[in-house]
Amino acid sequence: MTALTEQQRSALQDLLGRVAQGDKTAFGALYDSTSARLHALCLSLLKDRPEAEDVLQRVYVSVWREAGQGAAKGPVMEWLVTMTRDMALERLRNRAARGQMRANHRPEIAAVHVPERKATAPCLAKLDAEQADALRMIYFEGLSYADLASAMSVSVEELRDWLRPGLLNLRGETAA
């Protein structure tokens, strides 16, 4: 998937403004314009279609409820991706807490990286929260650059450029 054009970003902003006023048609159009990307993000994180669909439904219920409260501070797609990512990660944490990790969640990735997670946690805490989350998803959760870039509506190169300063800071902190 490609990055959104300025016209598409503007159209999403307009749709969200109309959703904030209770426009159900605009809500449907917003869903039609964004759900495929958000579903792909959910699926890449959760590795479970029914759970991904459930999280996506929760995202759009939140959109309907929060649109009128000015919740989207910035570009709409980035707000939706952040909300989707947060809800999917919350679902993963809840799943792990219940001890119901599914075999297809790739628990081997999390197990291999436990020492690295502990070592990098203080360093990641110093980074921008979104950058730190993205680095965790890529390096510890097993999400590919391509999947994350697609969900964020940017190219892989743009994602790498955005992550590079945080990664360099992280490497500098862990080397010290």
Coordinates of N, CA and C in Angstrom, one line a residue:
M1 N 0.8 -1.2 0.0 CA 0.0 0.0 0.0 C 0.9 1.2 0.0
T2 N 0.4 2.3 -0.6 CA 1.2 3.5 -0.7 C 0.8 4.5 0.3
A3 N 1.6 5.5 0.5 CA 1.3 6.6 1.4 C 0.1 7.4 0.9
L4 N -0.6 8.0 1.8 CA -1.8 8.8 1.4 C -1.4 10.1 0.8
T5 N -2.1 10.5 -0.2 CA -1.9 11.8 -0.8 C -2.4 12.9 0.1
E6 N -2.0 14.1 -0.1 CA -2.6 15.2 0.7 C -4.1 15.3 0.5
Q7 N -4.6 15.1 -0.7 CA -6.0 15.1 -1.0 C -6.7 14.0 -0.1
Q8 N -6.1 12.8 -0.1 CA -6.8 11.8 0.7 C -6.7 12.1 2.2
R9 N -5.6 12.7 2.7 CA -5.6 13.1 4.1 C -6.6 14.1 4.4
S10 N -6.8 15.1 3.5 CA -7.8 16.1 3.7 C -9.2 15.5 3.7
A11 N -9.5 14.6 2.8 CA -10.8 13.9 2.7 C -11.1 13.2 4.0
L12 N -10.1 12.5 4.6 CA -10.3 11.8 5.9 C -10.6 12.8 7.0
Q13 N -9.9 13.9 7.0 CA -10.1 14.9 8.0 C -11.5 15.5 7.9
D14 N -12.0 15.7 6.7 CA -13.4 16.1 6.5 C -14.4 15.1 7.0
L15 N -14.1 13.9 6.6 CA -15.0 12.8 7.1 C -15.1 12.7 8.6
L16 N -13.9 12.8 9.2 CA -13.9 12.7 10.7 C -14.7 13.9 11.3
G17 N -14.5 15.1 10.7 CA -15.3 16.2 11.1 C -16.8 16.0 11.0
R18 N -17.2 15.4 10.0 CA -18.7 15.1 9.8 C -19.1 14.0 10.7
V19 N -18.2 13.0 11.0 CA -18.5 12.0 12.0 C -18.7 12.6 13.4
A20 N -17.9 13.6 13.7 CA -18.0 14.3 15.0 C -19.4 15.0 15.1
Q21 N -20.0 15.3 14.0 CA -21.4 15.9 14.0 C -22.5 14.8 14.0
G22 N -22.1 13.5 14.0 CA -23.1 12.4 14.0 C -23.5 12.0 12.7
D23 N -22.8 12.3 11.6 CA -23.1 11.9 10.3 C -22.7 10.4 10.0
K24 N -23.8 9.6 10.0 CA -23.6 8.1 9.8 C -23.0 7.8 8.4
T25 N -23.4 8.5 7.4 CA -22.9 8.3 6.1 C -21.4 8.6 6.0
A26 N -21.0 9.6 6.7 CA -19.5 9.9 6.7 C -18.8 8.9 7.5
F27 N -19.4 8.3 8.5 CA -18.8 7.2 9.3 C -18.6 6.0 8.4
G28 N -19.6 5.7 7.6 CA -19.5 4.6 6.7 C -18.4 4.8 5.6
A29 N -18.3 6.0 5.1 CA -17.2 6.4 4.2 C -15.8 6.3 4.8
L30 N -15.7 6.8 6.1 CA -14.5 6.7 6.8 C -14.0 5.3 7.0
Y31 N -15.0 4.4 7.4 CA -14.7 3.0 7.5 C -14.3 2.4 6.2
D32 N -15.0 2.7 5.1 CA -14.6 2.1 3.8 C -13.2 2.6 3.4
S33 N -12.8 3.8 3.7 CA -11.5 4.4 3.3 C -10.4 3.8 4.2
T34 N -10.6 3.4 5.4 CA -9.5 3.1 6.3 C -9.5 1.7 6.8
S35 N -10.6 0.9 6.7 CA -10.6 -0.4 7.4 C -9.7 -1.4 6.9
A36 N -9.4 -1.4 5.6 CA -8.5 -2.5 5.1 C -7.1 -2.3 5.7
R37 N -6.6 -1.1 5.7 CA -5.3 -0.9 6.3 C -5.2 -1.2 7.8
L38 N -6.3 -0.8 8.5 CA -6.3 -1.1 10.0 C -6.5 -2.6 10.2
H39 N -7.3 -3.2 9.4 CA -7.5 -4.7 9.6 C -6.1 -5.4 9.4
A40 N -5.4 -5.0 8.4 CA -4.1 -5.6 8.1 C -3.1 -5.4 9.3
L41 N -3.2 -4.2 9.9 CA -2.3 -4.0 11.1 C -2.7 -4.9 12.2
C42 N -4.1 -5.0 12.5 CA -4.6 -5.9 13.6 C -4.1 -7.3 13.3
L43 N -4.3 -7.7 12.1 CA -4.0 -9.1 11.7 C -2.5 -9.4 11.8
S44 N -1.7 -8.5 11.5 CA -0.2 -8.7 11.5 C 0.2 -8.7 13.0
L45 N -0.4 -8.0 13.9 CA -0.1 -8.1 15.3 C -0.7 -9.3 16.0
L46 N -1.9 -9.5 15.8 CA -2.6 -10.6 16.5 C -2.5 -12.0 16.0
K47 N -2.3 -12.1 14.7 CA -2.2 -13.4 14.0 C -3.5 -14.2 14.2
D48 N -4.6 -13.5 14.3 CA -5.9 -14.2 14.6 C -7.0 -13.4 14.0
R49 N -7.6 -13.9 12.9 CA -8.6 -13.1 12.2 C -9.8 -12.7 13.1
P50 N -10.4 -13.6 13.9 CA -11.6 -13.1 14.7 C -11.2 -12.1 15.8
E51 N -10.0 -12.2 16.3 CA -9.5 -11.2 17.3 C -9.2 -9.9 16.6
A52 N -8.6 -10.0 15.4 CA -8.4 -8.7 14.6 C -9.7 -8.0 14.3
E53 N -10.7 -8.8 13.9 CA -12.0 -8.2 13.6 C -12.6 -7.6 14.8
D54 N -12.5 -8.2 16.0 CA -13.0 -7.7 17.2 C -12.3 -6.4 17.6
V55 N -11.0 -6.3 17.5 CA -10.3 -5.1 17.8 C -10.7 -4.0 16.9
L56 N -10.8 -4.3 15.6 CA -11.2 -3.3 14.6 C -12.5 -2.7 14.9
Q57 N -13.5 -3.6 15.3 CA -14.8 -3.1 15.7 C -14.7 -2.1 16.9
R58 N -13.8 -2.5 17.9 CA -13.6 -1.6 19.1 C -13.0 -0.3 18.6
V59 N -12.1 -0.3 17.7 CA -11.5 0.9 17.2 C -12.6 1.8 16.6
Y60 N -13.5 1.3 15.7 CA -14.5 2.1 15.1 C -15.6 2.6 16.1
V61 N -15.9 1.8 17.1 CA -16.8 2.2 18.2 C -16.2 3.4 18.9
S62 N -14.9 3.4 19.1 CA -14.2 4.5 19.8 C -14.1 5.7 18.9
V63 N -13.9 5.5 17.6 CA -13.9 6.6 16.6 C -15.3 7.3 16.7
W64 N -16.4 6.6 16.7 CA -17.7 7.1 16.7 C -17.9 7.9 18.0
R65 N -17.4 7.4 19.1 CA -17.6 8.0 20.4 C -16.7 9.2 20.6
E66 N -15.5 9.1 20.1 CA -14.4 10.2 20.4 C -14.3 11.2 19.4
A67 N -14.9 11.0 18.2 CA -14.7 12.0 17.1 C -15.2 13.4 17.5
G68 N -16.3 13.5 18.2 CA -16.8 14.8 18.6 C -16.0 15.4 19.8
Q69 N -15.1 14.7 20.4 CA -14.3 15.2 21.5 C -13.0 15.8 21.0
G70 N -12.8 15.8 19.7 CA -11.5 16.3 19.2 C -10.3 15.4 19.5
A71 N -10.6 14.1 19.5 CA -9.6 13.1 19.9 C -8.4 13.1 18.9
A72 N -8.7 13.3 17.6 CA -7.6 13.2 16.6 C -6.8 14.5 16.6
K73 N -5.7 14.5 17.2 CA -4.8 15.6 17.2 C -3.7 15.4 16.1
G74 N -4.0 15.8 14.9 CA -3.1 15.6 13.8 C -3.8 14.8 12.7
P75 N -3.0 14.2 11.8 CA -3.6 13.5 10.7 C -4.5 12.3 11.1
V76 N -5.6 12.1 10.5 CA -6.6 11.1 10.9 C -6.0 9.7 10.8
M77 N -5.4 9.4 9.7 CA -4.9 8.0 9.5 C -3.9 7.6 10.6
E78 N -3.0 8.6 11.0 CA -2.0 8.3 12.0 C -2.7 8.1 13.3
W79 N -3.8 8.9 13.6 CA -4.6 8.7 14.8 C -5.2 7.3 14.8
L80 N -5.8 6.9 13.7 CA -6.4 5.6 13.6 C -5.4 4.5 13.8
V81 N -4.3 4.6 13.2 CA -3.2 3.6 13.3 C -2.7 3.5 14.7
T82 N -2.5 4.6 15.4 CA -2.1 4.6 16.8 C -3.1 3.9 17.7
M83 N -4.4 4.3 17.5 CA -5.5 3.7 18.3 C -5.6 2.2 18.0
T84 N -5.5 1.8 16.8 CA -5.5 0.4 16.4 C -4.4 -0.4 17.0
R85 N -3.2 0.1 16.8 CA -2.0 -0.5 17.4 C -2.1 -0.7 18.9
D86 N -2.5 0.4 19.6 CA -2.7 0.4 21.0 C -3.7 -0.7 21.5
M87 N -4.8 -0.7 20.8 CA -5.8 -1.7 21.2 C -5.4 -3.2 20.9
A88 N -4.7 -3.3 19.8 CA -4.2 -4.7 19.4 C -3.1 -5.1 20.4
L89 N -2.2 -4.2 20.8 CA -1.2 -4.5 21.8 C -1.8 -4.8 23.2
E90 N -2.8 -4.1 23.5 CA -3.5 -4.3 24.7 C -4.1 -5.7 24.7
R91 N -4.7 -6.1 23.6 CA -5.3 -7.4 23.4 C -4.2 -8.5 23.6
L92 N -3.0 -8.2 23.1 CA -1.9 -9.2 23.2 C -1.4 -9.3 24.7
R93 N -1.4 -8.1 25.4 CA -1.0 -8.2 26.8 C -2.0 -8.9 27.6
N94 N -3.3 -8.7 27.3 CA -4.3 -9.4 28.0 C -4.3 -10.9 27.7
R95 N -4.0 -11.2 26.5 CA -3.9 -12.7 26.1 C -2.7 -13.3 26.9
A96 N -1.6 -12.6 27.0 CA -0.5 -13.2 27.7 C -0.7 -13.3 29.2
A97 N -1.4 -12.3 29.7 CA -1.7 -12.3 31.1 C -2.6 -13.4 31.5
R98 N -3.5 -13.8 30.6 CA -4.4 -14.9 30.9 C -3.7 -16.3 30.6
G99 N -2.5 -16.2 30.1 CA -1.8 -17.4 29.8 C -2.3 -18.2 28.6
Q100 N -3.0 -17.5 27.7 CA -3.6 -18.2 26.6 C -2.9 -17.8 25.3
M101 N -1.6 -17.8 25.3 CA -0.9 -17.5 24.1 C -1.1 -18.6 23.1
R102 N -1.5 -18.2 21.9 CA -1.7 -19.2 20.8 C -0.4 -19.6 20.1
A103 N -0.4 -20.7 19.6 CA 0.8 -21.2 19.0 C 1.2 -20.3 17.8
N104 N 0.3 -19.7 17.1 CA 0.6 -18.9 15.9 C 1.0 -17.5 16.2
H105 N 1.1 -17.2 17.5 CA 1.5 -15.8 17.9 C 3.0 -15.6 17.8
R106 N 3.7 -16.7 17.6 CA 5.1 -16.7 17.5 C 5.8 -16.4 18.9
P107 N 5.4 -17.1 19.9 CA 6.0 -16.8 21.3 C 7.5 -17.0 21.3
E108 N 8.0 -17.8 20.3 CA 9.5 -18.0 20.3 C 10.2 -16.7 20.1
I109 N 9.6 -15.7 19.4 CA 10.2 -14.4 19.2 C 10.3 -13.7 20.6
A110 N 9.2 -13.7 21.3 CA 9.2 -13.0 22.6 C 10.2 -13.7 23.6
A111 N 10.2 -15.0 23.6 CA 11.1 -15.7 24.5 C 12.6 -15.5 24.2
V112 N 12.9 -15.4 22.9 CA 14.3 -15.2 22.5 C 14.8 -13.8 22.9
H113 N 13.9 -12.8 22.9 CA 14.3 -11.4 23.1 C 14.1 -10.9 24.6
V114 N 13.8 -11.8 25.5 CA 13.6 -11.4 26.9 C 14.8 -10.6 27.4
P115 N 16.1 -11.1 27.3 CA 17.2 -10.3 27.8 C 17.4 -8.9 27.1
E116 N 17.1 -8.9 25.8 CA 17.2 -7.7 25.1 C 16.1 -6.7 25.5
R117 N 14.9 -7.2 25.7 CA 13.9 -6.3 26.2 C 14.2 -5.7 27.5
K118 N 14.8 -6.4 28.4 CA 15.1 -5.9 29.7 C 16.3 -4.9 29.6
A119 N 17.2 -5.2 28.8 CA 18.4 -4.3 28.6 C 18.0 -3.0 27.9
T120 N 17.1 -3.1 27.0 CA 16.7 -1.9 26.2 C 15.6 -1.1 26.8
A121 N 14.9 -1.6 27.8 CA 13.7 -0.9 28.3 C 14.0 0.5 28.8
P122 N 15.1 0.7 29.6 CA 15.3 2.1 30.0 C 15.7 3.0 28.9
C123 N 16.4 2.5 27.9 CA 16.7 3.3 26.7 C 15.5 3.6 25.8
L124 N 14.6 2.7 25.7 CA 13.4 2.9 24.9 C 12.5 3.9 25.6
A125 N 12.6 4.0 26.9 CA 11.7 4.9 27.7 C 12.2 6.4 27.4
K126 N 13.4 6.5 26.9 CA 13.9 7.9 26.6 C 13.5 8.4 25.2
L127 N 13.0 7.5 24.4 CA 12.6 7.8 23.0 C 11.1 8.3 23.0
D128 N 10.8 8.9 21.9 CA 9.4 9.3 21.6 C 8.6 8.0 21.7
A129 N 7.4 8.1 22.4 CA 6.6 6.9 22.6 C 6.2 6.1 21.4
E130 N 5.9 6.8 20.3 CA 5.5 6.2 19.1 C 6.7 5.5 18.4
Q131 N 7.8 6.2 18.5 CA 9.0 5.6 17.9 C 9.4 4.3 18.7
A132 N 9.4 4.4 20.0 CA 9.7 3.3 20.9 C 8.7 2.1 20.6
D133 N 7.4 2.4 20.5 CA 6.5 1.3 20.2 C 6.8 0.7 18.9
A134 N 7.1 1.5 17.9 CA 7.4 0.9 16.5 C 8.6 0.0 16.6
L135 N 9.7 0.5 17.3 CA 10.9 -0.3 17.4 C 10.6 -1.7 18.1
R136 N 9.8 -1.6 19.2 CA 9.4 -2.8 19.9 C 8.7 -3.8 19.0
M137 N 7.7 -3.2 18.2 CA 6.9 -4.1 17.3 C 7.8 -4.8 16.3
I138 N 8.8 -4.0 15.7 CA 9.7 -4.6 14.7 C 10.7 -5.6 15.3
Y139 N 11.4 -5.2 16.4 CA 12.5 -6.0 16.9 C 12.1 -7.0 17.9
F140 N 11.0 -6.8 18.6 CA 10.6 -7.8 19.6 C 9.3 -8.5 19.4
E141 N 8.4 -7.9 18.6 CA 7.1 -8.6 18.3 C 7.1 -9.3 17.0
G142 N 8.2 -9.1 16.1 CA 8.3 -9.8 14.9 C 7.5 -9.2 13.7
L143 N 7.0 -7.9 13.9 CA 6.3 -7.2 12.8 C 7.4 -6.8 11.8
S144 N 7.1 -6.9 10.5 CA 8.0 -6.5 9.5 C 7.9 -5.0 9.2
Y145 N 9.0 -4.5 8.7 CA 9.0 -3.1 8.3 C 7.8 -2.8 7.3
A146 N 7.7 -3.7 6.4 CA 6.7 -3.6 5.3 C 5.3 -3.5 5.9
D147 N 5.0 -4.4 6.9 CA 3.7 -4.4 7.5 C 3.4 -3.1 8.3
L148 N 4.4 -2.7 9.1 CA 4.2 -1.5 9.8 C 4.1 -0.3 8.9
A149 N 4.9 -0.2 7.9 CA 4.9 0.9 7.0 C 3.5 1.0 6.3
S150 N 3.0 -0.2 5.9 CA 1.7 -0.2 5.2 C 0.6 0.3 6.2
A151 N 0.6 -0.2 7.4 CA -0.4 0.2 8.4 C -0.3 1.7 8.7
M152 N 0.9 2.3 8.6 CA 1.1 3.7 8.9 C 0.9 4.6 7.6
S153 N 0.6 3.9 6.5 CA 0.4 4.6 5.2 C 1.7 5.4 4.8
V154 N 2.8 4.8 5.0 CA 4.1 5.4 4.5 C 4.9 4.3 3.8
S155 N 5.9 4.8 3.1 CA 6.8 3.8 2.4 C 7.7 3.2 3.5
V156 N 8.3 2.1 3.1 CA 9.3 1.4 4.0 C 10.4 2.4 4.2
E157 N 10.8 3.1 3.2 CA 12.0 4.0 3.3 C 11.6 5.1 4.3
E158 N 10.4 5.7 4.2 CA 10.0 6.7 5.1 C 10.0 6.2 6.6
L159 N 9.5 5.0 6.7 CA 9.5 4.4 8.1 C 10.9 4.3 8.6
R160 N 11.8 3.7 7.8 CA 13.2 3.6 8.2 C 13.8 4.9 8.5
D161 N 13.6 5.9 7.7 CA 14.1 7.3 8.0 C 13.6 7.8 9.3
W162 N 12.3 7.6 9.6 CA 11.7 8.1 10.8 C 12.2 7.3 12.0
L163 N 12.5 6.0 11.9 CA 13.0 5.2 13.0 C 14.5 5.4 13.2
R164 N 15.3 5.8 12.2 CA 16.7 5.8 12.3 C 17.3 6.6 13.5
P165 N 16.8 7.8 13.8 CA 17.3 8.6 14.9 C 17.1 7.8 16.2
G166 N 15.9 7.2 16.4 CA 15.6 6.5 17.6 C 16.5 5.3 17.7
L167 N 16.7 4.6 16.6 CA 17.6 3.4 16.6 C 19.0 3.7 16.9
L168 N 19.5 4.9 16.4 CA 20.9 5.3 16.7 C 21.0 5.7 18.2
N169 N 20.0 6.4 18.7 CA 20.0 6.7 20.1 C 20.0 5.4 21.0
L170 N 19.2 4.5 20.6 CA 19.1 3.2 21.3 C 20.4 2.5 21.3
R171 N 21.1 2.4 20.1 CA 22.4 1.8 20.0 C 23.4 2.5 20.8
G172 N 23.4 3.8 20.8 CA 24.3 4.6 21.6 C 24.1 4.3 23.1
E173 N 22.9 4.3 23.5 CA 22.6 4.0 25.0 C 23.0 2.6 25.4
T174 N 22.7 1.6 24.6 CA 23.0 0.3 25.0 C 24.5 0.0 24.9
A175 N 25.3 0.7 24.0 CA 26.7 0.5 23.9 C 27.5 1.2 25.1
A176 N 26.8 2.2 25.7 CA 27.5 2.9 26.8 C 27.6 2.1 28.0

